Amino acid sequence: MMRRCALVLAIILLVSPLVLHSQIPGYGTEIDRRVDELISRMTLEEKIGQLQQYTYGVSPELQQMARTGAIGSFLNVRGAAQTNALQKLAVENSRLGIPILFGLDVIHGYKTIFPIPLAEAASWDPDLAEQAAAVAAREARAAGIHWTFAPMVDIARDARWGRIAEGAGEDPFLGSRMAVARVRGFQGGNLAAPDRVAACLKHYVGYGAAEGGRDYNTTEISEQTLRNIYLPPFRAGVKAGAATLMSAFNDLNGVPASANPFTLDHILRGEWGFDGFVVSDWNSIGELIPHGVAADCAEAALKSLTAGVEMDMESRCFNQSLSRLIEEGILPLGTLDEAVRRVLRIKYLLGLFEKPYTDPKLEKEVMLARPHLELARLMARESMVLLKNDGNLLPLARKGITVAVIGPLIDSRADLLGTWRCEGDPAQVVSILQGIRTALGDGAAILTAHGCDVTGTKGESIPSAVAAAQKADVVIAVVGEDASMSGEAASRARFGLPGMQEELLRALKGTNKPIVAVLLAGRPLEIPWAADNIPAILMAWHGGTQAGAAIADVLFGDYSPSGRLPVSWPRSAGQLPLYYNFKNTGRPTTDQKFTSRYLDIASTPQFPFGYGLSYTRFEYANLQLDRKEIGPGGQLKVTVEVRNTGEKPGDEVVQLYIRDLVGSITRPVRELKGFQRIHLEPGQARTVHFSLGSDELGFFNARNEYVVEPGEFHLWVGPNSAEGVQGKFTVR
Ligand code: NOJ
């Protein structure tokens, strides 16, 4: 037996994807020559200045810092007038004229707001997400912003965590594809272009695993899980050329992420060859004191900088301590210079030395440009997930019916912008009611009622909503979360419909009218009653500037829903964390005692990862693998035929999952390893091609080596993580 194990280990393919070479667009030795020359002329104070980022409010102190070269970066300055004025102070007055780097949270748009990132991930359309990020970059750069604190690529397996809204969901493969798309969209091939900004992968790393889903909470993640689940989107983003990363707030296995030499230095720089710089999260250096790993600001600054955080966002610990640490010989000057080098490198790559200002004319031209709004509508359409459609209640007829549009969010505009609305202006948003009115045209029979507030316990308006429903042929109930209920510091232990909204739905159900529920939220909601009792449910997230128009497109059949869940949809908070790529356990779930299950609810999600309905039907057939066996470094080609067997055109997201049956460590029951969004007309069929190689078949083993292990694999190609046509193959 021992001999067999040794043999198996010997033929494991040790694929080393470890060392990457940085791909930051434009980076090369000429930049470093200029940077080194500049550093040779800088005083200690000027160097420390480059490592500081403060939030801006018009204050004489901050303006003086700009004038004297004592600040490298500001966040939260907006607009050409403000950025140019501040830049002028630095460029024309400071001794070396080093331009300031302006950073901002341009998370899902600057002025034209796209759906929240989780919704964009539900489109499973990285190309469109790339275009959306490019629009965000164009508007932001025109406003003088050089750097966005996006994309957030944290894997999130817990819907209680409010920041699930800001990422691409639970899966490392989908998350990596979206990370790459967004980095490319923000940065393009030239950071100095007038329509691109530097990206920032955040929050490095593990922030999404906050215990209990409570924001900022502690994380404990094994190195294997870190490498197999949490790191891949960061690695993919670094490989795609992301210029910066942000270190996270969380305590990671006892070493806070903002002072963690293993993740920041060993992995990011050592293994991945990252050439950009790392900014702390807001005060996350100062927070090393309450974390209990630094006694004071000086120790916090020392730990962070030596671990590999080059810029201090707002804690001011670098400002207070670095010169003393250098003077006392505690911090080597070489460490400081290397940090300055990395920051200046990005300033050069952004072209700030050549072109420090933005053109105010451009700022006026680009905001909310027609193509931007059209793209926002397309993205919002693709992001919506049809969860239920009993009896094909949707799409609704346009003519000859009376529609009751009911709920606290029917005419909200600000809430459709979701978390991080940046410069998004609620006045520019198409509300749901407005979208429906426009779709149905003048003279349409539309009744409206709010029913209740988003939160709170007042239900006096429910009877008038019921009265409106009674007069209608169909009810569109718009329910869910307002914009403040997801995002940072917005965790919810109970994440059902807030306030009296479920009571409203129950009262409407009592009318026996057909009901379509349109859910607005930054996370999946705990809605077991609605899932059982409401015939049609459309998850519309917070869809941005064009949300109302896009929702009407779907409700009245101008667009067949094509979004797929980027997260497993829980039945109950008691199931969390919940994810489709779980381990089988020694006692896999059945309905028997002494298996891994709950006594009171099913272990399965309400709706599985990858799931979403359409107005048409797709059938999968003829799964073919070009071979039954491959070598550990080989490639396997997989094809499947997908046919639209329904009556309407539509998009399908064809998904490929694998399972490595027996490994040296336990392997997930399914792992997404490929997907393609395709469009099919009624009756049309298409052969979809995938290929599997060592990037897809390997994993990090108990020794944290990336290996492809021999043995049998199962594979499924299908419409979500719980279905599909099945095949198998062997790695020799
Ligand atoms: C704190 C958040 O965690 C981070 O994502 C954001 O970029 C910074 N604040 C700056 O606003």
XYZ file of C-alpha atoms and ligand atoms in Angstrom:
743
model
C 0.000 0.000 0.000
C 2.778 2.368 0.990
C 4.539 1.637 -2.282
C 1.427 2.433 -4.287
C 1.000 5.768 -2.552
C 4.604 6.644 -3.210
C 4.134 5.792 -6.857
C 1.012 7.896 -7.166
C 2.751 10.851 -5.575
C 5.657 10.435 -7.917
C 3.510 10.808 -11.012
C 1.587 13.790 -9.721
C 2.298 16.643 -12.030
C 3.863 19.451 -10.106
C 2.696 22.315 -12.210
C 4.268 25.426 -10.870
C 2.112 28.376 -11.796
C 3.846 30.222 -9.016
C 6.120 32.883 -10.391
C 4.307 35.323 -12.604
C 5.839 38.292 -14.350
C 4.111 41.536 -13.735
C 2.080 42.726 -16.654
C 1.299 46.314 -15.618
C 0.776 47.992 -18.981
C 3.793 50.038 -20.066
C 6.101 48.981 -17.262
C 9.770 48.666 -18.176
C 13.298 49.705 -17.266
C 13.000 53.252 -18.634
C 10.329 54.016 -16.022
C 12.600 52.695 -13.271
C 15.473 54.835 -14.505
C 13.348 57.961 -14.221
C 11.998 56.909 -10.838
C 15.469 56.236 -9.433
C 16.725 59.555 -10.700
C 13.856 61.340 -8.975
C 14.320 59.418 -5.735
C 17.981 60.437 -5.674
C 16.847 64.055 -5.416
C 14.179 63.589 -2.724
C 14.434 64.513 0.949
C 13.241 62.094 3.613
C 10.094 64.196 4.152
C 9.288 64.204 0.454
C 9.700 60.449 0.324
C 7.410 59.875 3.282
C 4.911 62.256 1.708
C 4.560 59.988 -1.313
C 3.399 57.169 0.942
C 0.499 59.041 2.440
C -3.065 59.271 1.359
C -5.554 61.549 3.078
C -9.196 62.101 2.404
C -9.786 65.593 1.082
C -11.929 68.358 2.457
C -10.996 71.929 1.615
C -8.618 72.744 4.446
C -5.559 74.995 4.669
C -3.568 72.145 6.248
C -4.178 69.793 3.324
C -3.532 72.502 0.750
C -0.257 73.281 2.462
C 0.686 69.593 2.306
C 0.016 69.639 -1.445
C 2.119 72.767 -1.864
C 5.082 71.329 0.010
C 5.088 67.871 -1.519
C 4.101 66.322 1.797
C 1.265 64.240 0.334
C 1.333 61.643 -2.426
C -2.349 60.963 -2.845
C -5.808 62.170 -1.933
C -9.017 60.217 -1.959
C -12.501 61.604 -2.322
C -11.595 64.655 -4.417
C -14.090 64.837 -7.280
C -14.423 66.761 -10.490
C -12.046 68.525 -12.867
C -12.196 71.887 -11.093
C -11.255 70.467 -7.712
C -8.640 67.970 -8.876
C -6.950 70.474 -11.198
C -6.811 73.175 -8.507
C -5.243 70.840 -6.007
C -2.892 69.379 -8.584
C -1.725 72.861 -9.466
C -0.628 73.437 -5.876
C 1.583 70.359 -6.012
C 2.920 70.614 -9.527
C 3.614 74.354 -9.560
C 4.642 74.970 -5.956
C 6.292 71.920 -4.463
C 10.061 71.670 -4.791
C 10.049 68.677 -7.154
C 6.602 69.199 -8.658
C 5.563 65.581 -8.153
C 1.925 65.226 -9.208
C -0.734 64.014 -6.792
C -2.556 60.744 -7.398
C -6.324 61.071 -6.978
C -8.144 57.906 -5.908
C -11.860 57.264 -5.551
C -14.293 54.399 -5.077
C -15.532 54.122 -8.652
C -17.081 50.748 -7.967
C -19.821 50.326 -10.570
C -19.695 53.564 -12.463
C -18.776 57.210 -11.891
C -21.779 59.202 -13.133
C -23.445 56.537 -15.282
C -24.098 53.867 -12.682
C -24.117 50.207 -13.685
C -25.656 47.393 -11.636
C -23.833 46.588 -8.403
C -20.854 44.277 -8.998
C -22.664 41.162 -7.710
C -25.380 41.828 -10.285
C -22.820 42.323 -13.036
C -21.340 38.973 -12.074
C -24.824 37.484 -12.487
C -24.573 38.377 -16.173
C -21.734 35.852 -16.526
C -20.639 38.194 -19.274
C -17.051 39.324 -18.658
C -16.921 41.152 -21.994
C -19.816 43.369 -21.026
C -18.365 43.888 -17.536
C -15.128 44.988 -19.181
C -17.021 47.539 -21.258
C -18.856 48.782 -18.166
C -15.561 49.253 -16.319
C -14.188 51.102 -19.349
C -17.119 53.527 -19.245
C -16.563 54.061 -15.523
C -12.880 54.744 -16.250
C -13.675 57.196 -19.040
C -16.000 59.273 -16.883
C -13.766 59.131 -13.810
C -10.554 60.048 -15.625
C -12.264 62.977 -17.308
C -13.151 64.172 -13.809
C -9.487 64.029 -12.793
C -9.595 60.653 -11.017
C -6.567 58.486 -11.773
C -7.209 55.471 -9.656
C -10.269 53.486 -8.637
C -10.495 51.316 -5.532
C -11.953 48.491 -7.586
C -12.495 45.739 -8.458
C -13.373 44.125 -5.174
C -12.547 40.472 -5.770
C -13.311 39.026 -2.341
C -14.932 35.603 -2.461
C -18.143 35.742 -0.409
C -19.909 32.626 0.847
C -22.097 34.334 3.378
C -25.098 36.452 2.412
C -25.156 38.119 5.804
C -22.009 39.990 4.846
C -23.164 43.289 3.318
C -20.149 43.531 1.069
C -21.228 40.472 -0.881
C -22.876 43.165 -3.055
C -19.511 44.540 -4.131
C -17.863 41.404 -5.455
C -18.479 38.630 -7.947
C -19.940 36.108 -5.503
C -18.751 32.782 -4.184
C -16.792 31.163 -6.966
C -13.056 31.491 -7.666
C -13.388 30.700 -11.384
C -16.199 33.157 -12.131
C -14.559 35.604 -9.724
C -11.265 35.392 -11.589
C -12.919 35.942 -14.957
C -14.744 39.005 -13.662
C -11.586 40.311 -11.967
C -9.639 40.119 -15.213
C -12.467 41.767 -17.166
C -12.714 44.662 -14.764
C -8.974 45.232 -14.546
C -8.817 45.329 -18.344
C -11.818 47.626 -18.540
C -10.415 50.118 -16.050
C -6.823 50.066 -17.258
C -6.915 49.181 -20.948
C -3.489 48.805 -22.512
C -2.165 52.212 -21.447
C -2.678 53.744 -18.031
C -1.739 57.163 -19.382
C -4.674 57.235 -21.813
C -7.202 59.987 -21.060
C -9.968 57.412 -20.604
C -8.328 54.872 -18.287
C -7.587 54.612 -14.582
C -5.390 52.382 -12.435
C -7.267 49.478 -10.832
C -6.980 48.282 -7.239
C -7.711 44.667 -6.360
C -9.224 44.531 -2.913
C -9.403 43.561 -0.114
C -6.236 41.522 0.076
C -7.066 38.978 1.442
C -9.762 36.829 3.011
C -11.988 39.767 4.015
C -15.084 37.977 2.662
C -14.661 35.139 5.140
C -15.555 37.358 8.111
C -16.871 35.080 10.864
C -20.637 35.159 11.203
C -20.829 37.397 8.138
C -20.184 40.380 10.411
C -18.190 43.043 8.630
C -14.572 43.553 9.726
C -14.659 40.332 11.748
C -11.816 37.842 12.196
C -11.006 35.246 9.532
C -9.402 31.822 9.912
C -8.539 30.324 6.537
C -6.199 27.382 5.984
C -3.409 27.970 3.498
C -4.959 25.418 1.144
C -8.308 27.184 1.184
C -6.605 30.526 0.826
C -4.770 29.298 -2.255
C -7.629 27.312 -3.774
C -10.515 29.673 -3.055
C -9.612 33.180 -1.887
C -6.390 33.980 -3.750
C -7.241 32.986 -7.356
C -9.151 36.175 -8.281
C -6.294 38.300 -6.920
C -3.734 36.257 -8.789
C -5.757 36.530 -11.988
C -6.057 40.294 -11.503
C -2.329 40.678 -10.887
C -1.636 38.605 -13.972
C -3.969 40.870 -15.948
C -1.818 43.827 -14.920
C -3.601 45.435 -11.969
C -1.467 48.364 -10.854
C -2.384 48.274 -7.164
C -3.950 46.226 -4.377
C -5.619 47.266 -1.130
C -4.783 45.401 2.058
C -7.815 44.282 4.022
C -9.125 45.061 7.501
C -9.384 41.470 8.692
C -7.291 39.479 11.087
C -6.097 36.560 8.926
C -5.094 33.543 10.994
C -3.801 35.836 13.724
C -1.871 38.240 11.501
C -3.961 41.186 10.281
C -4.041 41.395 6.500
C -2.597 44.920 6.553
C 0.595 43.692 8.226
C 0.827 40.181 6.865
C 4.271 39.403 5.403
C 3.136 35.991 4.146
C 0.378 37.290 1.873
C 1.863 40.710 1.043
C 5.485 39.827 0.579
C 5.912 36.094 0.167
C 2.943 35.463 -2.127
C 2.225 38.800 -3.821
C 5.778 39.911 -4.515
C 7.717 36.674 -4.189
C 5.463 34.242 -6.011
C 3.507 36.588 -8.267
C 6.224 39.134 -9.052
C 3.902 42.093 -8.413
C 5.510 45.424 -9.377
C 2.758 47.828 -8.368
C 1.988 49.089 -4.873
C -0.327 48.225 -2.005
C -2.476 50.822 -0.249
C -3.906 50.074 3.175
C -7.627 50.175 3.676
C -8.984 53.171 5.550
C -7.056 53.370 8.835
C -6.257 49.664 8.657
C -2.691 50.506 9.714
C -3.929 52.392 12.788
C -6.282 49.483 13.485
C -3.327 47.200 14.108
C -3.447 48.741 17.595
C -6.984 47.529 18.480
C -6.187 44.255 16.695
C -3.529 43.926 19.376
C -0.432 43.409 17.243
C 0.993 46.921 17.627
C 1.341 48.938 20.804
C 1.320 52.290 19.045
C 1.292 54.027 15.679
C 5.027 53.635 15.202
C 4.894 49.886 15.632
C 1.851 49.715 13.355
C 3.623 51.728 10.644
C 6.744 49.598 10.917
C 4.831 46.316 10.728
C 2.731 47.400 7.777
C 5.461 48.918 5.697
C 7.890 46.071 6.224
C 5.161 43.536 5.421
C 4.539 45.315 2.109
C 1.927 48.079 2.454
C 3.350 51.113 0.666
C 0.639 53.696 1.130
C -1.174 54.625 4.320
C -4.818 55.497 3.722
C -5.828 57.912 6.435
C -4.313 56.428 9.579
C -1.519 59.030 9.522
C 0.750 56.541 11.268
C 3.296 56.790 8.427
C 3.257 60.553 8.789
C 3.763 60.440 12.521
C 6.390 57.747 12.718
C 8.415 56.976 9.617
C 11.037 59.701 9.909
C 11.775 58.774 13.518
C 11.951 55.073 12.607
C 14.491 55.899 9.900
C 16.492 58.263 12.057
C 16.727 55.687 14.830
C 17.853 53.064 12.362
C 14.840 50.832 13.036
C 13.493 51.061 9.492
C 16.114 50.656 6.736
C 16.143 53.485 4.198
C 16.181 50.874 1.451
C 12.729 49.636 2.541
C 11.349 53.154 2.418
C 12.929 53.852 -0.977
C 11.462 50.679 -2.424
C 7.992 51.753 -1.301
C 8.462 55.213 -2.828
C 9.743 53.612 -6.027
C 6.574 51.549 -6.370
C 4.285 54.542 -5.882
C 6.206 56.778 -8.288
C 6.294 53.995 -10.863
C 2.510 54.037 -11.053
C 2.451 57.842 -11.262
C 4.799 57.652 -14.246
C 2.771 54.883 -15.861
C -0.353 56.998 -15.464
C 1.399 59.768 -17.366
C 0.911 62.222 -14.512
C 4.319 63.829 -14.938
C 3.540 64.658 -18.570
C -0.130 65.437 -18.132
C -1.095 66.193 -14.542
C -4.410 67.928 -15.334
C -7.670 66.859 -16.880
C -9.574 68.823 -19.481
C -12.795 70.290 -18.047
C -14.333 70.271 -21.545
C -13.887 66.514 -21.697
C -15.534 66.157 -18.311
C -18.656 67.861 -19.650
C -18.740 65.792 -22.815
C -18.424 62.294 -21.469
C -20.758 62.160 -18.482
C -23.912 60.133 -19.086
C -23.141 59.976 -22.813
C -25.783 58.096 -24.762
C -23.635 54.989 -25.401
C -22.903 54.852 -21.657
C -26.599 54.818 -20.827
C -27.279 52.199 -23.493
C -24.573 49.985 -22.050
C -25.947 50.471 -18.537
C -29.334 49.261 -19.772
C -27.832 46.230 -21.496
C -25.834 45.344 -18.400
C -28.879 45.718 -16.155
C -30.913 43.453 -18.452
C -28.269 40.756 -18.487
C -27.779 40.872 -14.727
C -31.359 40.051 -13.735
C -32.103 36.492 -12.634
C -35.542 34.979 -13.138
C -35.935 32.723 -10.108
C -39.470 31.484 -10.667
C -42.052 31.711 -13.409
C -44.927 29.342 -12.707
C -47.332 28.944 -15.591
C -45.207 31.304 -17.674
C -46.766 34.262 -15.914
C -43.940 36.367 -17.340
C -43.619 38.053 -19.740
C -46.698 40.186 -19.207
C -48.942 41.362 -21.994
C -48.513 45.004 -22.926
C -52.096 45.743 -23.825
C -55.543 45.060 -22.480
C -54.625 44.522 -18.844
C -54.646 46.620 -15.707
C -51.363 46.428 -13.798
C -50.984 47.247 -10.115
C -47.433 48.302 -9.296
C -47.054 47.959 -5.556
C -44.326 48.292 -2.988
C -42.150 50.773 -1.118
C -39.494 50.896 -3.841
C -41.632 51.388 -6.967
C -40.591 54.973 -7.513
C -37.321 55.085 -5.653
C -34.403 56.263 -7.748
C -31.576 56.524 -5.239
C -32.042 52.935 -4.081
C -31.587 51.596 -7.603
C -28.045 53.000 -7.501
C -27.203 50.604 -4.669
C -24.116 50.773 -2.508
C -21.226 53.052 -3.649
C -23.188 55.226 -5.977
C -20.192 57.499 -6.545
C -21.359 60.588 -8.490
C -24.545 58.833 -9.590
C -27.399 61.307 -9.463
C -30.783 59.899 -8.397
C -32.477 62.477 -10.629
C -30.958 60.728 -13.675
C -32.212 57.281 -12.694
C -35.115 55.577 -14.453
C -37.360 54.354 -11.630
C -39.292 51.127 -11.973
C -42.601 52.934 -12.263
C -41.172 55.226 -14.905
C -39.777 52.246 -16.810
C -43.160 50.508 -16.732
C -45.062 53.650 -17.759
C -42.728 54.206 -20.704
C -42.975 50.563 -21.780
C -46.784 50.562 -21.663
C -47.232 53.986 -23.233
C -49.859 56.659 -22.751
C -53.229 55.606 -21.536
C -52.043 52.358 -19.943
C -54.043 51.186 -16.958
C -51.526 51.361 -14.106
C -52.525 51.483 -10.439
C -49.911 52.213 -7.794
C -49.556 51.810 -4.037
C -46.636 51.732 -1.623
C -48.169 49.334 0.875
C -45.542 49.938 3.551
C -42.114 51.441 4.116
C -38.926 49.530 3.338
C -38.259 49.077 7.049
C -40.336 49.639 10.179
C -43.503 48.131 11.528
C -46.197 50.357 10.081
C -48.690 48.458 7.963
C -51.601 50.930 7.705
C -51.162 51.311 3.958
C -51.374 47.605 3.238
C -55.202 47.654 2.850
C -55.054 50.336 0.144
C -52.418 48.273 -1.678
C -54.743 45.268 -1.466
C -57.573 47.416 -2.848
C -55.384 48.415 -5.819
C -54.457 44.773 -6.412
C -58.116 43.774 -6.389
C -58.820 46.152 -9.269
C -55.909 44.855 -11.362
C -55.363 41.839 -13.604
C -51.803 41.393 -12.426
C -49.705 42.688 -9.530
C -46.074 43.712 -9.842
C -44.758 43.815 -6.273
C -41.431 45.584 -5.938
C -39.887 44.569 -2.624
C -36.482 44.273 -1.021
C -33.620 46.275 0.428
C -32.854 49.938 0.090
C -29.377 51.025 -0.928
C -28.130 51.381 2.651
C -28.817 47.753 3.554
C -25.864 46.232 1.726
C -22.272 47.298 1.211
C -19.743 48.242 3.865
C -20.827 47.964 7.497
C -24.220 46.618 6.390
C -24.273 43.026 7.600
C -27.658 41.518 8.416
C -28.123 38.544 10.726
C -31.637 38.128 9.325
C -31.812 38.930 5.674
C -35.404 38.343 4.760
C -37.617 41.049 3.284
C -37.186 43.922 5.721
C -39.977 45.639 7.644
C -43.553 44.724 6.743
C -42.805 43.708 3.178
C -43.480 40.009 3.616
C -46.801 40.900 5.286
C -47.536 43.053 2.247
C -46.825 40.122 -0.082
C -49.007 37.818 2.008
C -51.870 40.317 1.921
C -51.534 40.677 -1.849
C -51.523 36.909 -2.194
C -54.889 36.909 -0.424
C -56.430 38.674 -3.434
C -55.705 35.618 -5.613
C -54.375 37.872 -8.324
C -51.285 36.711 -10.194
C -48.238 38.299 -8.565
C -44.813 39.019 -9.973
C -42.285 39.894 -7.277
C -39.394 42.085 -8.398
C -36.680 41.817 -5.752
C -34.258 44.658 -5.217
C -31.304 43.853 -2.976
C -27.541 43.732 -2.652
C -27.575 40.078 -1.612
C -29.769 36.998 -1.969
C -32.687 37.354 0.428
C -34.092 34.772 2.787
C -37.551 34.328 1.244
C -38.787 30.754 1.810
C -42.430 31.834 1.975
C -42.269 33.889 -1.212
C -40.363 31.122 -2.987
C -43.244 28.765 -2.221
C -46.141 31.146 -2.731
C -45.345 33.838 -5.277
C -45.579 32.446 -8.824
C -43.012 34.692 -10.523
C -39.886 36.143 -8.919
C -37.332 38.287 -10.692
C -34.092 39.163 -8.873
C -33.247 42.659 -10.098
C -30.517 43.566 -7.519
C -29.724 47.293 -7.523
C -29.490 47.840 -11.238
C -28.137 51.391 -11.613
C -29.090 54.406 -13.710
C -31.120 52.435 -16.262
C -32.573 49.834 -13.903
C -36.230 50.816 -14.347
C -36.016 50.661 -18.137
C -34.226 47.297 -18.058
C -36.733 45.805 -15.598
C -39.593 46.851 -17.880
C -37.735 45.276 -20.843
C -37.790 41.964 -18.986
C -41.307 42.197 -17.508
C -42.920 42.872 -20.889
C -40.826 40.465 -22.914
C -38.516 42.745 -24.895
C -35.689 40.791 -23.334
C -35.608 37.185 -22.141
C -33.918 36.937 -18.723
C -30.444 35.475 -18.927
C -28.733 36.223 -15.602
C -27.497 33.306 -13.492
C -26.839 33.318 -9.753
C -23.214 34.023 -8.834
C -24.007 32.811 -5.304
C -25.978 29.932 -3.812
C -29.286 31.350 -2.617
C -29.855 30.288 1.008
C -33.134 29.059 2.404
C -32.120 30.289 5.810
C -29.340 32.192 7.546
C -28.846 28.994 9.545
C -27.228 27.367 6.494
C -24.422 29.889 6.204
C -21.741 29.768 4.985
C -23.290 28.137 1.935
C -21.548 27.345 -1.348
C -21.939 24.852 -4.148
C -18.293 23.744 -4.197
C -18.489 22.170 -0.757
C -16.676 19.051 0.426
C -18.610 15.816 0.466
C -17.904 14.924 4.159
C -17.724 11.339 5.391
C -21.486 11.372 5.784
C -22.938 13.159 2.789
C -26.413 14.627 3.160
C -29.370 12.275 2.861
C -32.715 12.302 4.629
C -31.396 9.748 7.162
C -30.225 10.342 10.704
C -26.447 10.501 11.251
C -25.765 12.165 7.932
C -24.701 15.772 7.480
C -28.075 17.534 7.509
C -30.464 19.783 9.401
C -33.490 18.421 11.213
C -35.649 21.368 10.240
C -34.781 22.400 6.678
C -33.164 20.938 3.578
C -29.403 21.348 3.266
C -29.703 22.402 -0.359
C -29.978 26.065 -1.322
C -33.305 27.637 -2.257
C -31.806 28.212 -5.713
C -28.416 26.771 -6.705
C -25.320 28.603 -7.872
C -25.473 29.198 -11.607
C -29.271 29.009 -11.687
C -31.655 31.249 -13.612
C -34.690 30.772 -15.860
C -35.414 32.120 -19.309
C -38.551 32.765 -21.382
C -37.434 29.973 -23.652
C -36.067 26.437 -23.009
C -32.636 24.981 -23.688
C -31.740 21.344 -24.095
C -28.306 19.800 -23.712
C -27.268 16.760 -25.739
C -24.394 14.923 -27.299
C -21.697 15.585 -24.714
C -18.376 14.511 -26.221
C -14.864 14.299 -24.862
C -12.124 13.996 -27.437
C -10.405 11.360 -25.292
C -11.088 9.269 -22.224
C -7.627 9.626 -20.741
C -5.145 12.451 -20.639
C -1.668 12.874 -19.242
C -1.256 15.274 -16.343
C -0.097 18.074 -18.622
C -2.562 17.227 -21.397
C -5.581 19.037 -22.797
C -9.054 17.618 -23.037
C -11.576 18.996 -25.496
C -15.221 18.908 -24.500
C -18.158 19.689 -26.749
C -21.871 19.758 -26.123
C -24.841 20.628 -28.252
C -27.266 23.197 -26.847
C -30.605 23.752 -28.538
C -33.273 26.374 -27.990
C -36.399 24.220 -27.911
C -38.711 27.028 -26.867
C -40.584 29.660 -28.826
C -38.520 32.725 -28.017
C -34.953 33.826 -28.698
C -32.727 33.880 -25.643
C -29.271 33.669 -24.125
C -28.081 30.603 -22.266
C -25.053 30.467 -19.984
C -23.527 27.049 -20.630
C -21.572 25.930 -17.562
C -18.940 23.227 -17.163
C -18.198 21.662 -13.778
C -15.744 18.955 -12.741
C -15.180 16.710 -9.762
C -11.839 15.119 -8.940
C -13.106 11.916 -7.323
C -10.155 10.869 -5.157
C -7.386 13.222 -4.158
C -4.513 13.457 -1.723
C -6.765 15.974 0.028
C -10.549 16.129 -0.192
C -11.878 17.846 -3.294
C -15.111 19.814 -3.804
C -18.184 17.944 -5.087
C -18.264 20.289 -8.083
C -16.056 23.051 -9.374
C -16.877 25.479 -12.158
C -14.182 25.287 -14.819
C -15.723 26.914 -17.857
C -18.743 28.877 -19.052
C -20.010 30.526 -22.191
C -22.937 32.813 -22.816
C -24.555 32.035 -26.161
C -27.545 33.419 -28.010
C -29.974 31.048 -29.710
C -33.018 31.737 -31.857
C -35.985 29.367 -31.457
C -35.080 25.960 -32.862
C -31.427 26.909 -33.284
C -28.667 24.644 -31.935
C -25.007 25.356 -31.311
C -22.031 23.184 -30.458
C -20.204 24.717 -27.513
C -16.493 23.979 -27.028
C -14.502 23.853 -23.812
C -10.993 22.791 -23.082
C -9.577 21.465 -19.817
C -5.899 21.428 -18.943
C -3.659 21.732 -15.921
C -4.978 25.206 -15.029
C -8.437 23.704 -14.584
C -7.627 20.253 -13.232
C -5.075 21.071 -10.555
C -5.233 22.392 -7.016
C -2.976 23.285 -4.114
C -2.265 20.175 -2.053
C -1.423 19.717 1.627
C 2.104 20.957 0.961
C 0.648 23.961 -0.880
C 2.095 22.817 -4.178
C -0.030 23.152 -7.286
C -0.617 19.627 -8.589
C -2.689 17.696 -11.083
C -3.260 14.297 -9.535
C -3.947 11.152 -11.487
C -7.337 9.520 -11.152
C -10.905 9.671 -12.298
C -12.809 12.911 -12.888
C -16.505 13.472 -13.462
C -17.718 16.380 -15.497
C -21.059 18.033 -16.131
C -22.124 20.562 -18.706
C -25.430 22.219 -17.976
C -27.511 25.215 -17.009
C -26.458 25.450 -13.339
C -24.426 23.736 -10.611
C -27.129 21.175 -9.815
C -27.949 19.869 -13.300
C -26.240 18.921 -16.531
C -25.280 16.114 -18.850
C -22.522 14.022 -17.365
C -19.280 12.526 -18.610
C -16.044 11.248 -17.145
C -12.357 10.964 -17.907
C -9.142 9.868 -16.298
C -5.873 11.629 -15.720
C -3.101 9.088 -16.111
C -13.106 51.451 3.222
C -13.492 50.327 2.309
O -13.303 49.087 2.956
C -12.723 50.311 1.001
O -13.269 49.339 0.170
C -12.744 51.661 0.362
O -12.062 51.637 -0.871
C -12.125 52.671 1.311
N -12.909 52.709 2.530
C -12.033 54.064 0.704
O -13.263 54.643 0.597
